[in-house]
Structures are given as C-alpha cells and as structure tokens.
JSON list of C-alpha atoms in Angstrom, two decimals:
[
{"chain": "A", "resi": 262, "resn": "UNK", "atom": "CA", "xyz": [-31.21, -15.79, 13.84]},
{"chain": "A", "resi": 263, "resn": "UNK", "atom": "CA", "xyz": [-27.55, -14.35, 13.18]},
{"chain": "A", "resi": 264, "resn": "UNK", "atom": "CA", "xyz": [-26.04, -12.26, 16.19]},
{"chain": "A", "resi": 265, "resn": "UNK", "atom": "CA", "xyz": [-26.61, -8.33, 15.83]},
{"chain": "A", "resi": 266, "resn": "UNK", "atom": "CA", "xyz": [-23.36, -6.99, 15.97]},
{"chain": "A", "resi": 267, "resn": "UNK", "atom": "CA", "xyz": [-22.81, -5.02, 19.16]},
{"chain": "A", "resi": 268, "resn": "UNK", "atom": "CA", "xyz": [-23.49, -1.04, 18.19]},
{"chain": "A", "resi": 269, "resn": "UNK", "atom": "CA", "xyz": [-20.73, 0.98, 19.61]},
{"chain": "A", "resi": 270, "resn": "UNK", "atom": "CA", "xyz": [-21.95, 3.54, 22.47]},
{"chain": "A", "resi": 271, "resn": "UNK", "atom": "CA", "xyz": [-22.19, 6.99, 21.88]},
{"chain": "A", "resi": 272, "resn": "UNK", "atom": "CA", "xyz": [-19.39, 7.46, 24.32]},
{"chain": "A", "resi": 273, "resn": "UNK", "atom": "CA", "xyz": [-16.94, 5.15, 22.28]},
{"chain": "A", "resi": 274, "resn": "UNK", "atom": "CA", "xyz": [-18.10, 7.27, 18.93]},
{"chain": "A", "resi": 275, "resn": "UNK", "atom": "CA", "xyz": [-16.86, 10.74, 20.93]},
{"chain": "A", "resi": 276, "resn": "UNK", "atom": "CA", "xyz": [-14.26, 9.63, 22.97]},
{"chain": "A", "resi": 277, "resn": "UNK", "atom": "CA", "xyz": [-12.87, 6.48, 20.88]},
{"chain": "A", "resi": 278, "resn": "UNK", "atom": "CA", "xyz": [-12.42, 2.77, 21.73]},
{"chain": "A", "resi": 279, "resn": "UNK", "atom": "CA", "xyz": [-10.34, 2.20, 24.86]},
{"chain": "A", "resi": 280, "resn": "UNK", "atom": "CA", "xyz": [-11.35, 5.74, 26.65]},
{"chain": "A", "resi": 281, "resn": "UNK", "atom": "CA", "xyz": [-10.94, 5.28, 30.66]},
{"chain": "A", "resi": 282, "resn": "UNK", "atom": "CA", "xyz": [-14.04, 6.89, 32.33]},
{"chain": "A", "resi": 283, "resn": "UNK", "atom": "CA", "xyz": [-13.19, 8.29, 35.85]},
{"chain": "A", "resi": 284, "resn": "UNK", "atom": "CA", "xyz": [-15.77, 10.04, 38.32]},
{"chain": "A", "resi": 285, "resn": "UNK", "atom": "CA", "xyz": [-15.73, 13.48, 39.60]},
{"chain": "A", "resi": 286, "resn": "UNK", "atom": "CA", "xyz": [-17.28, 16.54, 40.96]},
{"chain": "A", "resi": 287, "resn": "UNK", "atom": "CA", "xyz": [-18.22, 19.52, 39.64]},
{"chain": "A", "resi": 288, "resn": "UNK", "atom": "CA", "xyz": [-18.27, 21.96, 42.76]},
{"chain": "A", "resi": 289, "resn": "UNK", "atom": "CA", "xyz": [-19.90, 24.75, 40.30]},
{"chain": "A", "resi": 290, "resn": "UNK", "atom": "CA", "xyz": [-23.04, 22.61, 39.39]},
{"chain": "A", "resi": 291, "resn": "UNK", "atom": "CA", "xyz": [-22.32, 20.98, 43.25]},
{"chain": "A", "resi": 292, "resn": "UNK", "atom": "CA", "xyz": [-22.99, 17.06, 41.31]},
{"chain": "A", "resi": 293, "resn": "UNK", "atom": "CA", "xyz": [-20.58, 14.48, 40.35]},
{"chain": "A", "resi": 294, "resn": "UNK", "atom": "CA", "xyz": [-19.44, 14.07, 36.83]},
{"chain": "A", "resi": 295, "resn": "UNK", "atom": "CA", "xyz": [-18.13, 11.50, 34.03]},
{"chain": "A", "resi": 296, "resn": "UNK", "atom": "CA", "xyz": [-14.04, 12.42, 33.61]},
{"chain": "A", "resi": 297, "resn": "UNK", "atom": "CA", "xyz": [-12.63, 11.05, 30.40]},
{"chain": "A", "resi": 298, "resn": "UNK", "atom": "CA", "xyz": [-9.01, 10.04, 29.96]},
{"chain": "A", "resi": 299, "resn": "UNK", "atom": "CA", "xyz": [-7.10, 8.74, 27.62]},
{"chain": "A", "resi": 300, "resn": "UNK", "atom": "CA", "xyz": [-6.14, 5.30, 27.46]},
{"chain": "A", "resi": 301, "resn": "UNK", "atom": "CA", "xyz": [-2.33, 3.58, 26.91]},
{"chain": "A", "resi": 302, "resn": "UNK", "atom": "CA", "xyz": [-3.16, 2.25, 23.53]},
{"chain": "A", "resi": 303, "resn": "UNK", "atom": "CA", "xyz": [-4.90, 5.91, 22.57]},
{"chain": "A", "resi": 304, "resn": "UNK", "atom": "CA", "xyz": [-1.53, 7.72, 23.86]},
{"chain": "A", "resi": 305, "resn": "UNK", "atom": "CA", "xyz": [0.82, 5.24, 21.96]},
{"chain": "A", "resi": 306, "resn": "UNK", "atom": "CA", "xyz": [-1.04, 5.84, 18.98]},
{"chain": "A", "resi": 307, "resn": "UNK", "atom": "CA", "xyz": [-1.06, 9.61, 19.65]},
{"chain": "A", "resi": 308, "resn": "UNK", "atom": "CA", "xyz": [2.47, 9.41, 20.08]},
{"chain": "A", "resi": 309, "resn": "UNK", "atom": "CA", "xyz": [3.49, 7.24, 17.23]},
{"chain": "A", "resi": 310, "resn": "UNK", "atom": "CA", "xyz": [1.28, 9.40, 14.50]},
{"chain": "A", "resi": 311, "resn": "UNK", "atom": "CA", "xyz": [3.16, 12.33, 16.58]},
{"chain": "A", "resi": 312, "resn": "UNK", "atom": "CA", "xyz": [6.70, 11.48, 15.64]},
{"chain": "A", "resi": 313, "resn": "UNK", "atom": "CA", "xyz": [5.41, 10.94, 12.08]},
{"chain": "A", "resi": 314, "resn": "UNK", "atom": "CA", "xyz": [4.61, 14.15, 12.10]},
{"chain": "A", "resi": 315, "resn": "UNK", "atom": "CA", "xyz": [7.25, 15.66, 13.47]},
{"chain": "A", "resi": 316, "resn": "UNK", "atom": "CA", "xyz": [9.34, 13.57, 11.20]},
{"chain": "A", "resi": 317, "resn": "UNK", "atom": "CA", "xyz": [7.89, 15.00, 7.88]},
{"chain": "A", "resi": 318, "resn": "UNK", "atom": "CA", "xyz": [8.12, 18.52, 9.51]},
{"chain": "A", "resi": 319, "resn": "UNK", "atom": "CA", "xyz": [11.99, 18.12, 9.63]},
{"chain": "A", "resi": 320, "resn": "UNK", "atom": "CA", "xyz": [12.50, 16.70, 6.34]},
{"chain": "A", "resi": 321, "resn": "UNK", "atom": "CA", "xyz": [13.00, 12.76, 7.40]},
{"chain": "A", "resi": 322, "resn": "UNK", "atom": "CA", "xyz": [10.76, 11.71, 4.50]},
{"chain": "A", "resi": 323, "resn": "UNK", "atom": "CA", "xyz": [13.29, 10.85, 1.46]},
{"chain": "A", "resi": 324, "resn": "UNK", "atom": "CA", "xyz": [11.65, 10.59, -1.98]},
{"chain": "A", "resi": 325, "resn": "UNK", "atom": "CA", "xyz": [13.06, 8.14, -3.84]},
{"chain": "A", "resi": 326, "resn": "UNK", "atom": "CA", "xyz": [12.94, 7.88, -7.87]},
{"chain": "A", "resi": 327, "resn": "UNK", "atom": "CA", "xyz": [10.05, 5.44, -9.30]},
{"chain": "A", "resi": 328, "resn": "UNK", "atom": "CA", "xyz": [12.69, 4.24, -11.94]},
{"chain": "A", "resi": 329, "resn": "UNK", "atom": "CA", "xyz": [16.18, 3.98, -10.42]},
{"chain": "A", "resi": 330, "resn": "UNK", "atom": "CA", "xyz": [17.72, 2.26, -12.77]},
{"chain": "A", "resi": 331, "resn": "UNK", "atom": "CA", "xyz": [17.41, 4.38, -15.75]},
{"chain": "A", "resi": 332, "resn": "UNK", "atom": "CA", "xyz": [17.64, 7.37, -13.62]},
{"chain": "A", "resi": 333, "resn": "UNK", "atom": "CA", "xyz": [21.15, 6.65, -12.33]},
{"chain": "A", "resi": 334, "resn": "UNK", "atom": "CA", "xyz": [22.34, 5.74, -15.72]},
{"chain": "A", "resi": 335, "resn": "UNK", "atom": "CA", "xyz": [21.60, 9.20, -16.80]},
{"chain": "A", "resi": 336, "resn": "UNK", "atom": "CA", "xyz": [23.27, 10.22, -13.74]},
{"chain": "A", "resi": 337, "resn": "UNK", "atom": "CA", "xyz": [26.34, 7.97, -14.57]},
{"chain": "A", "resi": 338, "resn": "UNK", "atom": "CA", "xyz": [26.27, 9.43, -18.04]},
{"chain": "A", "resi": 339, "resn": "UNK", "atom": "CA", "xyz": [26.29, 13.23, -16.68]},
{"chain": "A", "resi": 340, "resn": "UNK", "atom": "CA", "xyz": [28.75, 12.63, -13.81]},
{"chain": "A", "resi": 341, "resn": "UNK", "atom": "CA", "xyz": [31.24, 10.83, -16.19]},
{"chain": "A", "resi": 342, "resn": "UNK", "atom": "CA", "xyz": [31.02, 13.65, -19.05]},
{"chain": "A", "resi": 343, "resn": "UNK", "atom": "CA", "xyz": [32.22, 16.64, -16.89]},
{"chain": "A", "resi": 344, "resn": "UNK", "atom": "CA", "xyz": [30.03, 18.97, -19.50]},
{"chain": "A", "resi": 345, "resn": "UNK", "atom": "CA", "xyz": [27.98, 20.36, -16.69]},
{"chain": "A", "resi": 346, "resn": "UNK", "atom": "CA", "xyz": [30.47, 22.77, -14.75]},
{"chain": "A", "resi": 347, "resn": "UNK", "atom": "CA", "xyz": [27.72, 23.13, -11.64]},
{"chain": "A", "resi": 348, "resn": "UNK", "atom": "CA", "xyz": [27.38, 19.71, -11.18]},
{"chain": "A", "resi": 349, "resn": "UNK", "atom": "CA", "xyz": [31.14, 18.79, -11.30]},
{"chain": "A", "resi": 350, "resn": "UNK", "atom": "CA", "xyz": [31.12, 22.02, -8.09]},
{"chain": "A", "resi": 351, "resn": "UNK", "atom": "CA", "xyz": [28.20, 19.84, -6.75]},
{"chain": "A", "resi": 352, "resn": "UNK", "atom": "CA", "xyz": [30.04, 17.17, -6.57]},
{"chain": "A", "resi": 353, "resn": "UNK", "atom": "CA", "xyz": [33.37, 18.73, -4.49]},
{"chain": "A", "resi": 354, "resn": "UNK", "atom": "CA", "xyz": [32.90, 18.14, -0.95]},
{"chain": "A", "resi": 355, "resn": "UNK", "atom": "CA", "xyz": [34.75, 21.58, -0.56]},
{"chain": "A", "resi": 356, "resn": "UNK", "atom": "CA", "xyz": [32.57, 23.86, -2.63]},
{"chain": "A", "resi": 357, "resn": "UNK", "atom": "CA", "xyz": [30.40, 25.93, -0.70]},
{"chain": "A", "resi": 358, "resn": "UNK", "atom": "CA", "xyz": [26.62, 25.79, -0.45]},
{"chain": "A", "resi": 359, "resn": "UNK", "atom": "CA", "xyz": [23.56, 28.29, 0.38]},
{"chain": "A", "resi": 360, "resn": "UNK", "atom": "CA", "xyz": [21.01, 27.24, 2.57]},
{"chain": "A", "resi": 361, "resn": "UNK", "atom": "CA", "xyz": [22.56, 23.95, 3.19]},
{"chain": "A", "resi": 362, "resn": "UNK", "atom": "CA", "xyz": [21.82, 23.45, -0.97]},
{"chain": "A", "resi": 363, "resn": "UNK", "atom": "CA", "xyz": [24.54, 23.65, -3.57]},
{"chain": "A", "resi": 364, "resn": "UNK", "atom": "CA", "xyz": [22.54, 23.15, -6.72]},
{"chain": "A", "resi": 365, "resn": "UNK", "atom": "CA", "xyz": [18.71, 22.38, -6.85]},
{"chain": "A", "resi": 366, "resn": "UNK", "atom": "CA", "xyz": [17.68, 21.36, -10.14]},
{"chain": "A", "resi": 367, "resn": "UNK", "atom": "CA", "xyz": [14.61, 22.40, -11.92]},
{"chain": "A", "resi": 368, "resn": "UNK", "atom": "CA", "xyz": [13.13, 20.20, -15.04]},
{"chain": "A", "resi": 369, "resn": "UNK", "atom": "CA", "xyz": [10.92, 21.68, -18.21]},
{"chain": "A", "resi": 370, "resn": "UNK", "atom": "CA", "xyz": [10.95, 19.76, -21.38]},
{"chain": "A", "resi": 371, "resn": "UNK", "atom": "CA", "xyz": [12.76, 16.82, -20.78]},
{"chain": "A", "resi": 372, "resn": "UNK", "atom": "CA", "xyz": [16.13, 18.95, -19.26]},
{"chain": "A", "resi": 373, "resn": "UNK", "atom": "CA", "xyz": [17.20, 19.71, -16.00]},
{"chain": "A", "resi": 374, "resn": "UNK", "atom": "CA", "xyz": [19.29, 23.07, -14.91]},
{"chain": "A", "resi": 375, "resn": "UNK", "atom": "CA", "xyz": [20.23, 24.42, -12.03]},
{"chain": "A", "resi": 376, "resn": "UNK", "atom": "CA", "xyz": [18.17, 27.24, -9.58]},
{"chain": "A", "resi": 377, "resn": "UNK", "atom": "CA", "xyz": [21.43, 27.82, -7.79]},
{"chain": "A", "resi": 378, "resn": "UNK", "atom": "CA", "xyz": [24.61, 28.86, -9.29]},
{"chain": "A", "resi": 379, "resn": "UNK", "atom": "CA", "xyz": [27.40, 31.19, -9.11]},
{"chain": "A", "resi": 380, "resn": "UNK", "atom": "CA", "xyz": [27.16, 34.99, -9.99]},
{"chain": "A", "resi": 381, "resn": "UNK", "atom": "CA", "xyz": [29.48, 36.88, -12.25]},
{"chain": "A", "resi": 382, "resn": "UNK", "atom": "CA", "xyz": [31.06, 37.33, -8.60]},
{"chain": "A", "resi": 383, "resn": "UNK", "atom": "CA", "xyz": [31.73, 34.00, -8.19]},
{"chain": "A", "resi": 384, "resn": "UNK", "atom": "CA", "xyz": [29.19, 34.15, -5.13]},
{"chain": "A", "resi": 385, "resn": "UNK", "atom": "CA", "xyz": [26.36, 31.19, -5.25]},
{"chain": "A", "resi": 386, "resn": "UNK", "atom": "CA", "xyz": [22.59, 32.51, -5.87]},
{"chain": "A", "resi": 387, "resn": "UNK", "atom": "CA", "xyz": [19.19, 31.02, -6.18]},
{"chain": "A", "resi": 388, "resn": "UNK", "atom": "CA", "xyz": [16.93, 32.03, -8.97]},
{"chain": "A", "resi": 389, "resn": "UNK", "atom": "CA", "xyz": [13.30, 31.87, -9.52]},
{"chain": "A", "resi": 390, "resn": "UNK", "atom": "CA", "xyz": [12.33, 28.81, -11.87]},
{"chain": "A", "resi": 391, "resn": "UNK", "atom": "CA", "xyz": [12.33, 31.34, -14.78]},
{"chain": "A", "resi": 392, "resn": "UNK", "atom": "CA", "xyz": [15.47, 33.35, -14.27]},
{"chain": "A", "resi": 393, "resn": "UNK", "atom": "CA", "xyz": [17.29, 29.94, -13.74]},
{"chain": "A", "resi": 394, "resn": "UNK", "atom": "CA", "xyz": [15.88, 28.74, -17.12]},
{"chain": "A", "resi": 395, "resn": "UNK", "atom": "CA", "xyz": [16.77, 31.86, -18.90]},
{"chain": "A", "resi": 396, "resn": "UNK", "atom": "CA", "xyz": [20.30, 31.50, -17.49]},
{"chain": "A", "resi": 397, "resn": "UNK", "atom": "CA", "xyz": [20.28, 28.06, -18.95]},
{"chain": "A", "resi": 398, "resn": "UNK", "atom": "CA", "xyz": [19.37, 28.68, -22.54]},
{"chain": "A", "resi": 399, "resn": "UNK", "atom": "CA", "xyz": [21.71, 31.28, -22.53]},
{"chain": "A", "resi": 400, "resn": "UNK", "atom": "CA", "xyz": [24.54, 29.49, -21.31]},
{"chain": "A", "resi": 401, "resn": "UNK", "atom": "CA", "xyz": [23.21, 26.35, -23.24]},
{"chain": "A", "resi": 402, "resn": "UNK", "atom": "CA", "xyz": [24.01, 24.34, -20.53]},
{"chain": "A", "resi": 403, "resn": "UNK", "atom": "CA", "xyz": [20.45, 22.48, -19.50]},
{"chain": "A", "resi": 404, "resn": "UNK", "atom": "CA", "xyz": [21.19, 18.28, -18.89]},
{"chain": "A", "resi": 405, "resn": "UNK", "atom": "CA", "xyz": [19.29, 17.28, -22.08]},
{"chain": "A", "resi": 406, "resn": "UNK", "atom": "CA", "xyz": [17.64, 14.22, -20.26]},
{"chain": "A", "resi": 407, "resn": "UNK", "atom": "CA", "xyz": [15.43, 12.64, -22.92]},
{"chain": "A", "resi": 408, "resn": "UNK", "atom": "CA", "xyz": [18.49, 12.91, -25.42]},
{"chain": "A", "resi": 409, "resn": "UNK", "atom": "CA", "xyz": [20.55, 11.13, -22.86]},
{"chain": "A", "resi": 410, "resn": "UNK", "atom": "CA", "xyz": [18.64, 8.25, -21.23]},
{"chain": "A", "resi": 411, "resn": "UNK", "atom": "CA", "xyz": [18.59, 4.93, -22.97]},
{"chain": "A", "resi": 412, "resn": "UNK", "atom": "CA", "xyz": [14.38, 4.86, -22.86]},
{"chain": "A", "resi": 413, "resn": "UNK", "atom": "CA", "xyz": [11.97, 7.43, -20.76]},
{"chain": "A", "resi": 414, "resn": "UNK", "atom": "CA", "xyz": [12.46, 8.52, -17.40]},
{"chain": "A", "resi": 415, "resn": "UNK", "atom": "CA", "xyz": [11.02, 11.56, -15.84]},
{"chain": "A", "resi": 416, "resn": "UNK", "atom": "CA", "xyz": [12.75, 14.64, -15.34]},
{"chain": "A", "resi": 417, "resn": "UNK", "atom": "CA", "xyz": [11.98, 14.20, -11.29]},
{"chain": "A", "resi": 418, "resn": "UNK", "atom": "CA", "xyz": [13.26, 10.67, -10.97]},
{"chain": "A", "resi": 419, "resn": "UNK", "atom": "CA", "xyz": [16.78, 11.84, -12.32]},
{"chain": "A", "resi": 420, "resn": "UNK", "atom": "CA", "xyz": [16.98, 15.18, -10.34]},
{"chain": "A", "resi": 421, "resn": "UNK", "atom": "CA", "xyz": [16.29, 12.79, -7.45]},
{"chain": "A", "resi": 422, "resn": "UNK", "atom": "CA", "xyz": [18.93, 10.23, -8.77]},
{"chain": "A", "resi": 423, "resn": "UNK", "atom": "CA", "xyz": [21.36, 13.29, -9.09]},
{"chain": "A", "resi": 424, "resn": "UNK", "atom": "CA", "xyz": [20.53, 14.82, -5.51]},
{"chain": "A", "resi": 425, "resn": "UNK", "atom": "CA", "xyz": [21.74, 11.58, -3.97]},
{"chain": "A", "resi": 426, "resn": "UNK", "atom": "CA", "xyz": [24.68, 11.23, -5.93]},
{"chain": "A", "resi": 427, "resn": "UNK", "atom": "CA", "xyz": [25.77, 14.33, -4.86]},
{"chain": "A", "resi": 428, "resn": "UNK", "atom": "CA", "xyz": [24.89, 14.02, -1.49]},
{"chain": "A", "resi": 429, "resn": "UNK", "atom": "CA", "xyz": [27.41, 10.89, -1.41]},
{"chain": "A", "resi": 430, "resn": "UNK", "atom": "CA", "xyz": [30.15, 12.43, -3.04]},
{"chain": "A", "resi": 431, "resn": "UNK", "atom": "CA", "xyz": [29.58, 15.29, -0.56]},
{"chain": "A", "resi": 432, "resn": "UNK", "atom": "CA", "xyz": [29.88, 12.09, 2.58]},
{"chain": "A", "resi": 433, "resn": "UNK", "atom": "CA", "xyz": [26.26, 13.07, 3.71]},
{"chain": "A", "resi": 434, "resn": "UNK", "atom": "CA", "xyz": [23.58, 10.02, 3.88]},
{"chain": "A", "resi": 435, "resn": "UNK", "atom": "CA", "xyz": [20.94, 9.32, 0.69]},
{"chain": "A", "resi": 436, "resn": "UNK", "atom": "CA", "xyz": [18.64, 11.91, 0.15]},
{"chain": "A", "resi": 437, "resn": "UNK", "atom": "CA", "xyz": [20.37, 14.65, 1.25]},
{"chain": "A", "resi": 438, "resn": "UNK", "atom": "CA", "xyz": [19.72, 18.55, 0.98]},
{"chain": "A", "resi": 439, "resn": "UNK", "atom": "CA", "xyz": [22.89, 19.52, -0.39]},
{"chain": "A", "resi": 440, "resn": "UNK", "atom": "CA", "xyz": [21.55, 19.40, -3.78]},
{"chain": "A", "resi": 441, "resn": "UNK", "atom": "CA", "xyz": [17.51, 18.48, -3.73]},
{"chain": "A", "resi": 442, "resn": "UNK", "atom": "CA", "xyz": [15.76, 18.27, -7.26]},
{"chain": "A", "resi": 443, "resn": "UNK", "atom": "CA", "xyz": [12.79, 20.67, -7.45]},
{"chain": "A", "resi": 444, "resn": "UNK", "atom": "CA", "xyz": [11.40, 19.13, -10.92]},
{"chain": "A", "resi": 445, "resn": "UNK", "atom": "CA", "xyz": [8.46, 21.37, -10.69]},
{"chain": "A", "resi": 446, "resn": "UNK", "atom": "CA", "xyz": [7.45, 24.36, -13.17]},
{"chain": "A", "resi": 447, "resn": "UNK", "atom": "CA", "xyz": [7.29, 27.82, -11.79]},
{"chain": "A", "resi": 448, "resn": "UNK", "atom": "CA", "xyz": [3.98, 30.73, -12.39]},
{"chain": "A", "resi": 449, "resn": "UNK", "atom": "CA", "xyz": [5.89, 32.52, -15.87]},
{"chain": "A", "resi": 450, "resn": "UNK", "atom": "CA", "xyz": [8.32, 29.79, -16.71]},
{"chain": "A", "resi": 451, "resn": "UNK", "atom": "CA", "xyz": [7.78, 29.97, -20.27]},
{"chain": "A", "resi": 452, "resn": "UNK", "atom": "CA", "xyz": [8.63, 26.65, -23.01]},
{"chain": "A", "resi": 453, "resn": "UNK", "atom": "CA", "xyz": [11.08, 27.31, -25.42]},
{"chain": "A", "resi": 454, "resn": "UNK", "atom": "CA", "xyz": [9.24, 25.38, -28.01]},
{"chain": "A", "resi": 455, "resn": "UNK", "atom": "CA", "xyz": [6.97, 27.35, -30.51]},
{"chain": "A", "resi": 456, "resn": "UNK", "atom": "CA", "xyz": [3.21, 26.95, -29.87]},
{"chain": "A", "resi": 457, "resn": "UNK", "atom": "CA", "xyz": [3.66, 26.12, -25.97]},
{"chain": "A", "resi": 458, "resn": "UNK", "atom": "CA", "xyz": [1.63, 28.40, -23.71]},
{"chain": "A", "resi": 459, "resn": "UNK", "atom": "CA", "xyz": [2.65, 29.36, -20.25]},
{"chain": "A", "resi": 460, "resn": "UNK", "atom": "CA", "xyz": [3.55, 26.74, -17.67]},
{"chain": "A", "resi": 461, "resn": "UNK", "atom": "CA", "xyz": [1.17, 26.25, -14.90]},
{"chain": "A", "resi": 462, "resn": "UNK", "atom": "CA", "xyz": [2.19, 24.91, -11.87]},
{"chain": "A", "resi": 463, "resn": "UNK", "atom": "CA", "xyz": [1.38, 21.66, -10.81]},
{"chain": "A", "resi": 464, "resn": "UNK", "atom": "CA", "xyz": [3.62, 19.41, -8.67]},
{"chain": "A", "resi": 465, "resn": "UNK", "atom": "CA", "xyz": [5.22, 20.48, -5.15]},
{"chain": "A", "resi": 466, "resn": "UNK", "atom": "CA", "xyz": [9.04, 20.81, -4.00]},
{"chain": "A", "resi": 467, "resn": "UNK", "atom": "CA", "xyz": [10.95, 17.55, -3.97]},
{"chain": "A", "resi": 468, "resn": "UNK", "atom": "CA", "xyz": [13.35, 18.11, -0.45]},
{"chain": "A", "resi": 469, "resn": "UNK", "atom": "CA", "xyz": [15.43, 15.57, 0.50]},
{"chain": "A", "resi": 470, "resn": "UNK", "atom": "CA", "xyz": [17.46, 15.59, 4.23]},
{"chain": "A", "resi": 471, "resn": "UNK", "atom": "CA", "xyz": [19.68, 14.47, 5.88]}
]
C-alpha cells in the first residue's frame, strides 16, 4: 500500500510550518501553557515580503512599456520635432517642476497631452483629466500617437517611454517622477469623436520614481 502522506497538525495549519513552541505559565489560570514564536525562516520571510511592501509604498516599482521599441521611436519622433512646447520644457534640466512632476501625460484616442502645464502666468498647474484635454484641443497641441508610430502601440507604453526620456535628460535614473504618464481616462473626460459616450474609468495611475 502507498504511504499516506503525513497530515499537517492543527498547530502547523494556525501557526505555520517552522513555529517554535515554548512552555509557560499562566499565573491567572495558575497552569502552564503552550507559547508560540516565530521561527528564523518565518521572520526572514516576514521581513523580505516587508521590504516589498515598503518598496511599492515609496514608489520603487518602475513600470516599464510592453513594447519598447515602437514606443521610443514615437518618442524619438516627438523629441526630434520640437512641435510640443511642454515637452521640449520637460526636457530642460532647469525648468521647474510641481510636486516633483513637470508634465504628466494623459492618453484618450490614440493622443497624449499634458495634465501639467504653465498658466497664462507662466506658473506650472495640474488639471483634472478633462480640463487638461480641453486645454489640448484648444491649443491643438495633443501628441497624435497613432498618426505617428510606424504600427500600434498603446497610448501607456509611450507616456511611459516619454517619462523616462525625460527623466534622463533631467540626470535622474529610469522611471523617474519628473514626468510620470498617467494614460488613464478621468469620470467626465468626454471623446471628441461624434457618437462616443462618456469615458469611464478603468485603469490606475502609472508613477514612476526615482
């Protein structure tokens, strides 16, 4: 007959594999009792998933585009053309920032534009998802992605592409928040294509750190 497989106690289902088991006394119930302590594989683990943690909590985690390729030649592209006057600011190690961010891009419809810009005071300030895009149609300044990039590439992928760039030119490390892509739609960001309804959100904030 095959071996049963050893059923783990109930202690080791509580407690975990590896638990140390220590006596002691309670002096309220006057008896002596079962102490349970962690063992030096549990606390290493606890400590590794810990930093982890903490890690993500700070920003350590750096997104990085599922198609790089394409995504930096559209980047290239943008960089080299000079139409886009808040990403050639972006890209000046001496322009200022707000919030540690100098231009956060948004995408909707195959375009990316910019959440933070200057005022008519020549301060920068951010904008909700759907002042920034009314600001862009007006100006007519939104990065027409699909109209620049040789064959598809998401919207988020070259945001991403673009953060790092920037972060580089600024002398910070890949992936930082200088200029993190938010390709996400905002509640009342509205298409400007006939027949669209209103954009839901689906999709979190794409933050990149140092």
């Amino acid at each position: 007959m095959p071996k049963s497989r050893k059923q783990p106690s109930i202690d080791e289902i509580i407690y975990g594999k590896g638990y140390i088991i220590e006596e002691g006394y309670n002096p309220l119930k006057k008896k002596k009792i079962k102490i349970y302590n962690t063992s030096p594989e549990q606390k290493k683990e606890f400590l590794i998933k810990k930093k982890v943690i903490q890690r993500a909590k700070k920003g350590k985690k750096i997104e990085k585009p599922k198609n790089p390729t394409v995504a930096n030649k559209v980047v290239n592209e943008i960089v080299k053309s000079k139409k886009y006057s808040y990403v050639n600011r972006a890209m000046n190690p001496k322009s200022p920032t707000i919030d540690n961010q100098t231009m956060r891009t948004m995408g909707a419809d195959g375009k990316l534009f910019p959440t933070i810009r200057r005022d008519k005071r020549g301060r920068l300030k951010k904008y909700s998802g759907k002042e920034a895009m009314k600001i862009s149609q007006k100006n007519n300044d939104a990065i027409p992605v699909t109209d620049i990039a040789p064959t598809y590439v998401s919207t988020k992928d070259v945001s991403l592409a673009l953060s790092d760039r920037v972060a580089k030119a600024r002398g910070m490390k890949n992936g930082s928040a200088i200029n993190s892509g938010c390709p996400h739609r905002e509640n009342g960001v509205k298409s400007d294509i006939k027949g669209i309804s209103d954009i839901q959100i689906k999709g979190k904030k794409f933050i990149g750190v140092k």
